[in-house]
């Protein structure tokens, strides 16, 4: 077995613990809201429609970590989207602290050293580690402006290989690249895809978007949906429509 295949199959054992059970489980709602009260109101509005929530920097810096325990107690899972990137020691201790909070997933920017430090620190703790390949708000021009010589497609592919090699459980990438990432990284890594927009929805700042059905057809395991649900007139109905589209595409 090649080193890559061995790393991929070791990751498979870990990733299996984090696989979605059904269509509803695949729809991660991003709680990108200004305060805990607004997040609690959305969670209560969504009720049984949603089983997994993403808490990112906007809500974390407004007290959002306090929502993890009540969400877990209500039978929901929490993806704490911290996009860690720092020296190995700091990433390692950050991962330990995030596991202690009860999050089911967190993110590490897909730099080999940071991912290896995260995987080592996670050990047997029940925390899924996702590598962020290239933000879905970035295109080739943005990468070039940031000093990268690769285009989005080649950088995503090489970071996917690095993540598999490091023993990560999955990747965050655009649904547009999901099929290519599958081919590069093998069948076992979870693919978590933001930049989801139902047909006709406003893209906002996202540049590499896809509809829920097309994302599933491309091999996404989980879809991250923020504004199309949070900013909808009827969020629970918007979530159910997306979940029905996921179900139909499975
Ligand atoms: O509102 P929208 O559906 O665009 O929200 C997408 C969510 O996914 C945001 O919370 C954003 O931070 C996150 N995300 C992303 N692209 C990545 C990684 C995370 O859009 N590559």
Tab-separated table of N, CA, C and O in Angstrom, residues 67-175:
chain	number	residue	atom	x	y	z
A	67	UNK	N	-23.284	28.393	23.204
A	67	UNK	CA	-24.396	27.668	22.568
A	67	UNK	C	-24.078	26.186	22.355
A	67	UNK	O	-24.985	25.400	22.090
A	68	UNK	N	-22.789	25.841	22.437
A	68	UNK	CA	-22.426	24.454	22.085
A	68	UNK	C	-23.087	23.456	23.033
A	68	UNK	O	-23.714	22.490	22.582
A	69	UNK	N	-22.976	23.693	24.343
A	69	UNK	CA	-23.536	22.733	25.308
A	69	UNK	C	-25.054	22.602	25.151
A	69	UNK	O	-25.569	21.472	25.036
A	70	UNK	N	-25.824	23.713	25.092
A	70	UNK	CA	-27.268	23.535	24.917
A	70	UNK	C	-27.647	22.871	23.594
A	70	UNK	O	-28.604	22.091	23.538
A	71	UNK	N	-26.888	23.156	22.523
A	71	UNK	CA	-27.204	22.492	21.248
A	71	UNK	C	-26.961	20.990	21.380
A	71	UNK	O	-27.787	20.178	20.954
A	72	UNK	N	-25.836	20.619	21.987
A	72	UNK	CA	-25.567	19.188	22.185
A	72	UNK	C	-26.661	18.557	23.043
A	72	UNK	O	-27.138	17.454	22.747
A	73	UNK	N	-27.063	19.276	24.094
A	73	UNK	CA	-28.099	18.736	24.995
A	73	UNK	C	-29.421	18.543	24.252
A	73	UNK	O	-30.204	17.655	24.588
A	74	UNK	N	-29.640	19.360	23.224
A	74	UNK	CA	-30.878	19.238	22.426
A	74	UNK	C	-30.725	18.198	21.320
A	74	UNK	O	-31.591	18.081	20.439
A	75	UNK	N	-29.596	17.474	21.322
A	75	UNK	CA	-29.395	16.406	20.331
A	75	UNK	C	-28.859	16.898	18.999
A	75	UNK	O	-28.846	16.163	18.014
A	76	UNK	N	-28.427	18.159	18.952
A	76	UNK	CA	-27.838	18.691	17.718
A	76	UNK	C	-26.322	18.487	17.766
A	76	UNK	O	-25.743	18.302	18.837
A	77	UNK	N	-25.692	18.576	16.586
A	77	UNK	CA	-24.226	18.543	16.534
A	77	UNK	C	-23.714	19.921	16.131
A	77	UNK	O	-24.404	20.682	15.450
A	78	UNK	N	-22.474	20.222	16.565
A	78	UNK	CA	-21.921	21.549	16.307
A	78	UNK	C	-20.591	21.435	15.556
A	78	UNK	O	-19.703	20.671	15.945
A	79	UNK	N	-20.526	22.197	14.481
A	79	UNK	CA	-19.305	22.333	13.690
A	79	UNK	C	-18.744	23.708	14.066
A	79	UNK	O	-19.329	24.733	13.727
A	80	UNK	N	-17.635	23.707	14.800
A	80	UNK	CA	-17.029	24.966	15.228
A	80	UNK	C	-15.963	25.340	14.190
A	80	UNK	O	-14.891	24.744	14.148
A	81	UNK	N	-16.326	26.301	13.351
A	81	UNK	CA	-15.505	26.617	12.166
A	81	UNK	C	-14.438	27.646	12.535
A	81	UNK	O	-14.628	28.839	12.341
A	82	UNK	N	-13.311	27.161	13.061
A	82	UNK	CA	-12.297	28.076	13.577
A	82	UNK	C	-11.162	28.328	12.596
A	82	UNK	O	-10.325	29.182	12.826
A	83	UNK	N	-11.101	27.554	11.504
A	83	UNK	CA	-10.071	27.751	10.466
A	83	UNK	C	-8.720	28.049	11.102
A	83	UNK	O	-8.103	29.098	10.871
A	84	UNK	N	-8.228	27.076	11.883
A	84	UNK	CA	-6.980	27.283	12.617
A	84	UNK	C	-5.788	27.315	11.665
A	84	UNK	O	-5.702	26.532	10.722
A	85	UNK	N	-4.880	28.230	11.924
A	85	UNK	CA	-3.565	28.215	11.265
A	85	UNK	C	-2.622	28.991	12.173
A	85	UNK	O	-2.796	30.190	12.396
A	86	UNK	N	-1.623	28.269	12.724
A	86	UNK	CA	-0.683	28.906	13.649
A	86	UNK	C	0.508	27.959	13.776
A	86	UNK	O	0.582	26.952	13.057
A	87	UNK	N	1.414	28.246	14.701
A	87	UNK	CA	2.518	27.316	14.917
A	87	UNK	C	1.952	26.015	15.489
A	87	UNK	O	0.855	25.996	16.062
A	88	UNK	N	2.688	24.920	15.296
A	88	UNK	CA	2.163	23.586	15.626
A	88	UNK	C	1.635	23.515	17.064
A	88	UNK	O	0.551	22.973	17.312
A	89	UNK	N	2.427	24.052	18.008
A	89	UNK	CA	2.060	23.960	19.421
A	89	UNK	C	0.708	24.638	19.688
A	89	UNK	O	-0.138	24.105	20.405
A	90	UNK	N	0.510	25.784	19.061
A	90	UNK	CA	-0.729	26.537	19.289
A	90	UNK	C	-1.913	25.825	18.632
A	90	UNK	O	-2.998	25.736	19.220
A	91	UNK	N	-1.707	25.295	17.425
A	91	UNK	CA	-2.780	24.535	16.763
A	91	UNK	C	-3.151	23.327	17.621
A	91	UNK	O	-4.336	23.046	17.861
A	92	UNK	N	-2.129	22.611	18.122
A	92	UNK	CA	-2.384	21.390	18.908
A	92	UNK	C	-3.227	21.721	20.139
A	92	UNK	O	-4.245	21.066	20.416
A	93	UNK	N	-2.838	22.757	20.887
A	93	UNK	CA	-3.598	23.081	22.102
A	93	UNK	C	-4.975	23.654	21.764
A	93	UNK	O	-5.935	23.441	22.504
A	94	UNK	N	-5.067	24.350	20.639
A	94	UNK	CA	-6.375	24.849	20.196
A	94	UNK	C	-7.326	23.688	19.929
A	94	UNK	O	-8.493	23.721	20.324
A	95	UNK	N	-6.809	22.660	19.252
A	95	UNK	CA	-7.637	21.480	18.947
A	95	UNK	C	-8.099	20.799	20.232
A	95	UNK	O	-9.267	20.411	20.372
A	96	UNK	N	-7.198	20.675	21.207
A	96	UNK	CA	-7.596	20.040	22.484
A	96	UNK	C	-8.719	20.839	23.149
A	96	UNK	O	-9.689	20.274	23.654
A	97	UNK	N	-8.585	22.163	23.119
A	97	UNK	CA	-9.615	23.000	23.764
A	97	UNK	C	-10.948	22.881	23.028
A	97	UNK	O	-12.013	22.817	23.656
A	98	UNK	N	-10.894	22.852	21.700
A	98	UNK	CA	-12.142	22.738	20.910
A	98	UNK	C	-12.824	21.398	21.191
A	98	UNK	O	-14.045	21.332	21.358
A	99	UNK	N	-12.019	20.325	21.297
A	99	UNK	CA	-12.606	19.019	21.630
A	99	UNK	C	-13.277	19.095	22.994
A	99	UNK	O	-14.374	18.555	23.198
A	100	UNK	N	-12.662	19.817	23.930
A	100	UNK	CA	-13.227	19.949	25.278
A	100	UNK	C	-14.552	20.698	25.297
A	100	UNK	O	-15.347	20.536	26.223
A	101	UNK	N	-14.800	21.501	24.284
A	101	UNK	CA	-16.062	22.258	24.219
A	101	UNK	C	-17.232	21.401	23.739
A	101	UNK	O	-18.380	21.822	23.795
A	102	UNK	N	-16.919	20.226	23.175
A	102	UNK	CA	-17.996	19.350	22.701
A	102	UNK	C	-18.366	19.543	21.242
A	102	UNK	O	-19.435	19.109	20.811
A	103	UNK	N	-17.496	20.196	20.465
A	103	UNK	CA	-17.776	20.325	19.027
A	103	UNK	C	-17.567	18.971	18.346
A	103	UNK	O	-16.716	18.185	18.760
A	104	UNK	N	-18.342	18.727	17.290
A	104	UNK	CA	-18.184	17.487	16.510
A	104	UNK	C	-17.173	17.665	15.385
A	104	UNK	O	-16.481	16.727	15.009
A	105	UNK	N	-17.113	18.888	14.816
A	105	UNK	CA	-16.149	19.176	13.736
A	105	UNK	C	-15.456	20.507	14.020
A	105	UNK	O	-16.064	21.420	14.586
A	106	UNK	N	-14.218	20.608	13.556
A	106	UNK	CA	-13.596	21.917	13.440
A	106	UNK	C	-12.737	21.956	12.178
A	106	UNK	O	-12.526	20.924	11.535
A	107	UNK	N	-12.278	23.163	11.834
A	107	UNK	CA	-11.511	23.322	10.589
A	107	UNK	C	-10.095	23.815	10.851
A	107	UNK	O	-9.848	24.608	11.761
A	108	UNK	N	-9.189	23.344	9.990
A	108	UNK	CA	-7.786	23.748	10.007
A	108	UNK	C	-7.478	24.174	8.570
A	108	UNK	O	-7.838	23.449	7.627
A	109	UNK	N	-6.824	25.298	8.346
A	109	UNK	CA	-6.388	25.616	6.990
A	109	UNK	C	-5.445	24.492	6.533
A	109	UNK	O	-4.608	24.032	7.310
A	110	UNK	N	-5.586	24.089	5.275
A	110	UNK	CA	-4.927	22.850	4.824
A	110	UNK	C	-3.432	23.030	4.543
A	110	UNK	O	-2.954	22.756	3.445
A	111	UNK	N	-2.722	23.477	5.544
A	111	UNK	CA	-1.256	23.550	5.476
A	111	UNK	C	-0.729	22.293	6.160
A	111	UNK	O	-1.170	21.963	7.272
A	112	UNK	N	0.203	21.569	5.516
A	112	UNK	CA	0.591	20.257	6.035
A	112	UNK	C	0.987	20.255	7.515
A	112	UNK	O	0.527	19.412	8.287
A	113	UNK	N	1.818	21.183	7.946
A	113	UNK	CA	2.272	21.157	9.338
A	113	UNK	C	1.112	21.377	10.314
A	113	UNK	O	1.005	20.698	11.331
A	114	UNK	N	0.255	22.327	9.985
A	114	UNK	CA	-0.879	22.616	10.881
A	114	UNK	C	-1.797	21.392	10.964
A	114	UNK	O	-2.283	21.031	12.045
A	115	UNK	N	-2.040	20.730	9.817
A	115	UNK	CA	-2.934	19.562	9.827
A	115	UNK	C	-2.313	18.407	10.617
A	115	UNK	O	-3.002	17.741	11.393
A	116	UNK	N	-1.014	18.190	10.440
A	116	UNK	CA	-0.373	17.092	11.192
A	116	UNK	C	-0.428	17.364	12.692
A	116	UNK	O	-0.687	16.459	13.493
A	117	UNK	N	-0.184	18.614	13.092
A	117	UNK	CA	-0.242	18.963	14.519
A	117	UNK	C	-1.653	18.735	15.057
A	117	UNK	O	-1.836	18.224	16.167
A	118	UNK	N	-2.660	19.092	14.250
A	118	UNK	CA	-4.054	18.937	14.688
A	118	UNK	C	-4.408	17.455	14.853
A	118	UNK	O	-5.028	17.063	15.844
A	119	UNK	N	-4.003	16.632	13.876
A	119	UNK	CA	-4.353	15.202	13.923
A	119	UNK	C	-3.686	14.546	15.134
A	119	UNK	O	-4.309	13.760	15.861
A	120	UNK	N	-2.437	14.915	15.385
A	120	UNK	CA	-1.717	14.328	16.527
A	120	UNK	C	-2.404	14.733	17.836
A	120	UNK	O	-2.609	13.907	18.724
A	121	UNK	N	-2.761	16.002	17.968
A	121	UNK	CA	-3.398	16.477	19.206
A	121	UNK	C	-4.778	15.878	19.392
A	121	UNK	O	-5.199	15.590	20.506
A	122	UNK	N	-5.508	15.675	18.306
A	122	UNK	CA	-6.861	15.107	18.391
A	122	UNK	C	-6.808	13.682	18.926
A	122	UNK	O	-7.632	13.271	19.736
A	123	UNK	N	-5.770	12.894	18.505
A	123	UNK	CA	-5.648	11.516	18.979
A	123	UNK	C	-6.975	10.795	18.879
A	123	UNK	O	-7.585	10.744	17.813
A	124	UNK	N	-7.455	10.267	20.018
A	124	UNK	CA	-8.715	9.513	20.016
A	124	UNK	C	-9.907	10.371	20.415
A	124	UNK	O	-11.008	9.856	20.618
A	125	UNK	N	-9.722	11.667	20.552
A	125	UNK	CA	-10.846	12.532	20.951
A	125	UNK	C	-11.923	12.542	19.855
A	125	UNK	O	-11.595	12.460	18.667
A	126	UNK	N	-13.199	12.660	20.235
A	126	UNK	CA	-14.283	12.577	19.235
A	126	UNK	C	-14.520	13.893	18.491
A	126	UNK	O	-15.596	14.471	18.535
A	127	UNK	N	-13.494	14.362	17.804
A	127	UNK	CA	-13.581	15.635	17.073
A	127	UNK	C	-13.137	15.404	15.635
A	127	UNK	O	-11.997	14.995	15.396
A	128	UNK	N	-14.028	15.656	14.678
A	128	UNK	CA	-13.684	15.506	13.258
A	128	UNK	C	-12.894	16.710	12.773
A	128	UNK	O	-13.258	17.846	13.058
A	129	UNK	N	-11.825	16.445	12.054
A	129	UNK	CA	-10.944	17.520	11.586
A	129	UNK	C	-11.092	17.688	10.074
A	129	UNK	O	-10.882	16.738	9.306
A	130	UNK	N	-11.441	18.906	9.663
A	130	UNK	CA	-11.659	19.211	8.244
A	130	UNK	C	-10.613	20.217	7.779
A	130	UNK	O	-10.412	21.253	8.427
A	131	UNK	N	-9.986	19.933	6.659
A	131	UNK	CA	-9.001	20.859	6.092
A	131	UNK	C	-9.692	21.828	5.149
A	131	UNK	O	-10.447	21.413	4.264
A	132	UNK	N	-9.440	23.129	5.327
A	132	UNK	CA	-10.003	24.135	4.417
A	132	UNK	C	-9.053	24.252	3.225
A	132	UNK	O	-7.894	24.640	3.381
A	133	UNK	N	-9.541	23.903	2.041
A	133	UNK	CA	-8.668	23.914	0.860
A	133	UNK	C	-8.446	25.352	0.385
A	133	UNK	O	-7.430	25.957	0.692
A	134	UNK	N	-9.412	25.903	-0.349
A	134	UNK	CA	-9.346	27.316	-0.786
A	134	UNK	C	-10.729	27.902	-0.549
A	134	UNK	O	-11.728	27.300	-0.965
A	135	UNK	N	-10.796	29.030	0.135
A	135	UNK	CA	-12.094	29.625	0.474
A	135	UNK	C	-12.958	29.778	-0.776
A	135	UNK	O	-12.453	30.161	-1.847
A	136	UNK	N	-14.250	29.508	-0.614
A	136	UNK	CA	-15.150	29.552	-1.782
A	136	UNK	C	-15.428	30.989	-2.248
A	136	UNK	O	-16.060	31.186	-3.283
A	137	UNK	N	-14.957	31.967	-1.509
A	137	UNK	CA	-15.093	33.367	-1.961
A	137	UNK	C	-13.913	33.772	-2.852
A	137	UNK	O	-13.853	34.915	-3.306
A	138	UNK	N	-12.955	32.852	-3.066
A	138	UNK	CA	-11.754	33.203	-3.838
A	138	UNK	C	-11.763	32.553	-5.212
A	138	UNK	O	-12.159	31.397	-5.361
A	139	UNK	N	-11.309	33.309	-6.206
A	139	UNK	CA	-11.119	32.745	-7.539
A	139	UNK	C	-9.644	32.876	-7.925
A	139	UNK	O	-8.804	33.292	-7.099
A	140	UNK	N	-9.313	32.535	-9.180
A	140	UNK	CA	-7.904	32.550	-9.599
A	140	UNK	C	-7.267	33.924	-9.402
A	140	UNK	O	-6.107	34.032	-8.977
A	141	UNK	N	-8.003	34.980	-9.709
A	141	UNK	CA	-7.451	36.335	-9.562
A	141	UNK	C	-7.134	36.651	-8.104
A	141	UNK	O	-6.123	37.282	-7.789
A	142	UNK	N	-8.025	36.202	-7.209
A	142	UNK	CA	-7.788	36.460	-5.780
A	142	UNK	C	-6.540	35.720	-5.300
A	142	UNK	O	-5.761	36.240	-4.498
A	143	UNK	N	-6.347	34.483	-5.787
A	143	UNK	CA	-5.147	33.726	-5.399
A	143	UNK	C	-3.901	34.437	-5.898
A	143	UNK	O	-2.904	34.574	-5.175
A	144	UNK	N	-3.951	34.899	-7.142
A	144	UNK	CA	-2.812	35.594	-7.720
A	144	UNK	C	-2.519	36.875	-6.922
A	144	UNK	O	-1.364	37.167	-6.581
A	145	UNK	N	-3.570	37.615	-6.546
A	145	UNK	CA	-3.377	38.847	-5.772
A	145	UNK	C	-2.779	38.548	-4.402
A	145	UNK	O	-2.099	39.398	-3.806
A	146	UNK	N	-3.007	37.320	-3.893
A	146	UNK	CA	-2.463	36.945	-2.586
A	146	UNK	C	-1.063	36.341	-2.714
A	146	UNK	O	-0.491	35.878	-1.715
A	147	UNK	N	-0.520	36.304	-3.928
A	147	UNK	CA	0.859	35.854	-4.114
A	147	UNK	C	1.010	34.389	-4.486
A	147	UNK	O	2.124	33.875	-4.556
A	148	UNK	N	-0.115	33.679	-4.703
A	148	UNK	CA	-0.010	32.265	-5.102
A	148	UNK	C	0.253	32.169	-6.596
A	148	UNK	O	-0.284	32.947	-7.382
A	149	UNK	N	1.050	31.162	-6.980
A	149	UNK	CA	1.286	30.941	-8.418
A	149	UNK	C	0.332	29.899	-8.980
A	149	UNK	O	0.244	29.729	-10.183
A	150	UNK	N	-0.381	29.133	-8.110
A	150	UNK	CA	-1.317	28.105	-8.596
A	150	UNK	C	-2.671	28.722	-8.896
A	150	UNK	O	-3.025	29.748	-8.314
A	151	UNK	N	-3.435	28.037	-9.745
A	151	UNK	CA	-4.832	28.415	-9.877
A	151	UNK	C	-5.628	27.639	-8.815
A	151	UNK	O	-5.082	26.763	-8.129
A	152	UNK	N	-6.914	27.983	-8.674
A	152	UNK	CA	-7.732	27.379	-7.625
A	152	UNK	C	-7.724	25.857	-7.750
A	152	UNK	O	-7.491	25.130	-6.783
A	153	UNK	N	-7.920	25.392	-8.989
A	153	UNK	CA	-8.065	23.954	-9.192
A	153	UNK	C	-6.825	23.175	-8.754
A	153	UNK	O	-6.921	22.169	-8.031
A	154	UNK	N	-5.623	23.646	-9.130
A	154	UNK	CA	-4.441	22.866	-8.722
A	154	UNK	C	-4.141	23.008	-7.247
A	154	UNK	O	-3.676	22.054	-6.615
A	155	UNK	N	-4.428	24.187	-6.667
A	155	UNK	CA	-4.173	24.335	-5.227
A	155	UNK	C	-5.134	23.459	-4.413
A	155	UNK	O	-4.722	22.802	-3.444
A	156	UNK	N	-6.398	23.397	-4.842
A	156	UNK	CA	-7.361	22.540	-4.142
A	156	UNK	C	-6.896	21.077	-4.224
A	156	UNK	O	-6.896	20.358	-3.224
A	157	UNK	N	-6.466	20.646	-5.410
A	157	UNK	CA	-6.054	19.241	-5.573
A	157	UNK	C	-4.845	18.920	-4.705
A	157	UNK	O	-4.798	17.879	-4.035
A	158	UNK	N	-3.850	19.822	-4.671
A	158	UNK	CA	-2.661	19.490	-3.881
A	158	UNK	C	-2.969	19.549	-2.392
A	158	UNK	O	-2.485	18.729	-1.609
A	159	UNK	N	-3.848	20.467	-1.978
A	159	UNK	CA	-4.196	20.517	-0.552
A	159	UNK	C	-5.035	19.293	-0.154
A	159	UNK	O	-4.956	18.836	0.989
A	160	UNK	N	-5.832	18.776	-1.081
A	160	UNK	CA	-6.605	17.565	-0.796
A	160	UNK	C	-5.662	16.392	-0.529
A	160	UNK	O	-5.848	15.620	0.424
A	161	UNK	N	-4.631	16.260	-1.335
A	161	UNK	CA	-3.657	15.194	-1.121
A	161	UNK	C	-2.941	15.377	0.214
A	161	UNK	O	-2.723	14.421	0.958
A	162	UNK	N	-2.569	16.623	0.519
A	162	UNK	CA	-1.886	16.892	1.792
A	162	UNK	C	-2.774	16.526	2.986
A	162	UNK	O	-2.293	15.997	3.989
A	163	UNK	N	-4.075	16.813	2.864
A	163	UNK	CA	-5.002	16.516	3.963
A	163	UNK	C	-5.125	15.007	4.165
A	163	UNK	O	-5.114	14.511	5.300
A	164	UNK	N	-5.234	14.269	3.056
A	164	UNK	CA	-5.323	12.811	3.153
A	164	UNK	C	-4.057	12.268	3.799
A	164	UNK	O	-4.094	11.408	4.692
A	165	UNK	N	-2.934	12.792	3.384
A	165	UNK	CA	-1.642	12.358	3.888
A	165	UNK	C	-1.493	12.631	5.385
A	165	UNK	O	-0.881	11.859	6.113
A	166	UNK	N	-2.056	13.755	5.831
A	166	UNK	CA	-1.948	14.129	7.244
A	166	UNK	C	-2.912	13.337	8.128
A	166	UNK	O	-2.817	13.394	9.346
A	167	UNK	N	-3.849	12.582	7.528
A	167	UNK	CA	-4.817	11.802	8.314
A	167	UNK	C	-6.027	12.592	8.732
A	167	UNK	O	-6.703	12.253	9.711
A	168	UNK	N	-6.349	13.653	7.982
A	168	UNK	CA	-7.550	14.439	8.295
A	168	UNK	C	-8.809	13.611	8.004
A	168	UNK	O	-8.774	12.656	7.225
A	169	UNK	N	-9.942	14.006	8.580
A	169	UNK	CA	-11.206	13.291	8.348
A	169	UNK	C	-11.922	13.791	7.115
A	169	UNK	O	-12.759	13.081	6.554
A	170	UNK	N	-11.660	15.024	6.731
A	170	UNK	CA	-12.379	15.550	5.582
A	170	UNK	C	-11.832	16.881	5.138
A	170	UNK	O	-10.818	17.363	5.639
A	171	UNK	N	-12.539	17.447	4.166
A	171	UNK	CA	-12.105	18.692	3.533
A	171	UNK	C	-13.280	19.625	3.364
A	171	UNK	O	-14.399	19.189	3.119
A	172	UNK	N	-12.985	20.917	3.454
A	172	UNK	CA	-13.961	21.920	3.052
A	172	UNK	C	-13.512	22.426	1.688
A	172	UNK	O	-12.359	22.842	1.524
A	173	UNK	N	-14.397	22.333	0.713
A	173	UNK	CA	-14.059	22.795	-0.635
A	173	UNK	C	-15.351	23.241	-1.314
A	173	UNK	O	-16.439	23.037	-0.788
A	174	UNK	N	-15.214	23.864	-2.462
A	174	UNK	CA	-16.402	24.222	-3.221
A	174	UNK	C	-17.023	22.952	-3.801
A	174	UNK	O	-16.305	22.046	-4.226
A	175	UNK	N	-18.356	22.910	-3.821
A	175	UNK	CA	-19.036	21.758	-4.422
A	175	UNK	C	-18.642	21.609	-5.884
A	175	UNK	O	-18.678	20.523	-6.447
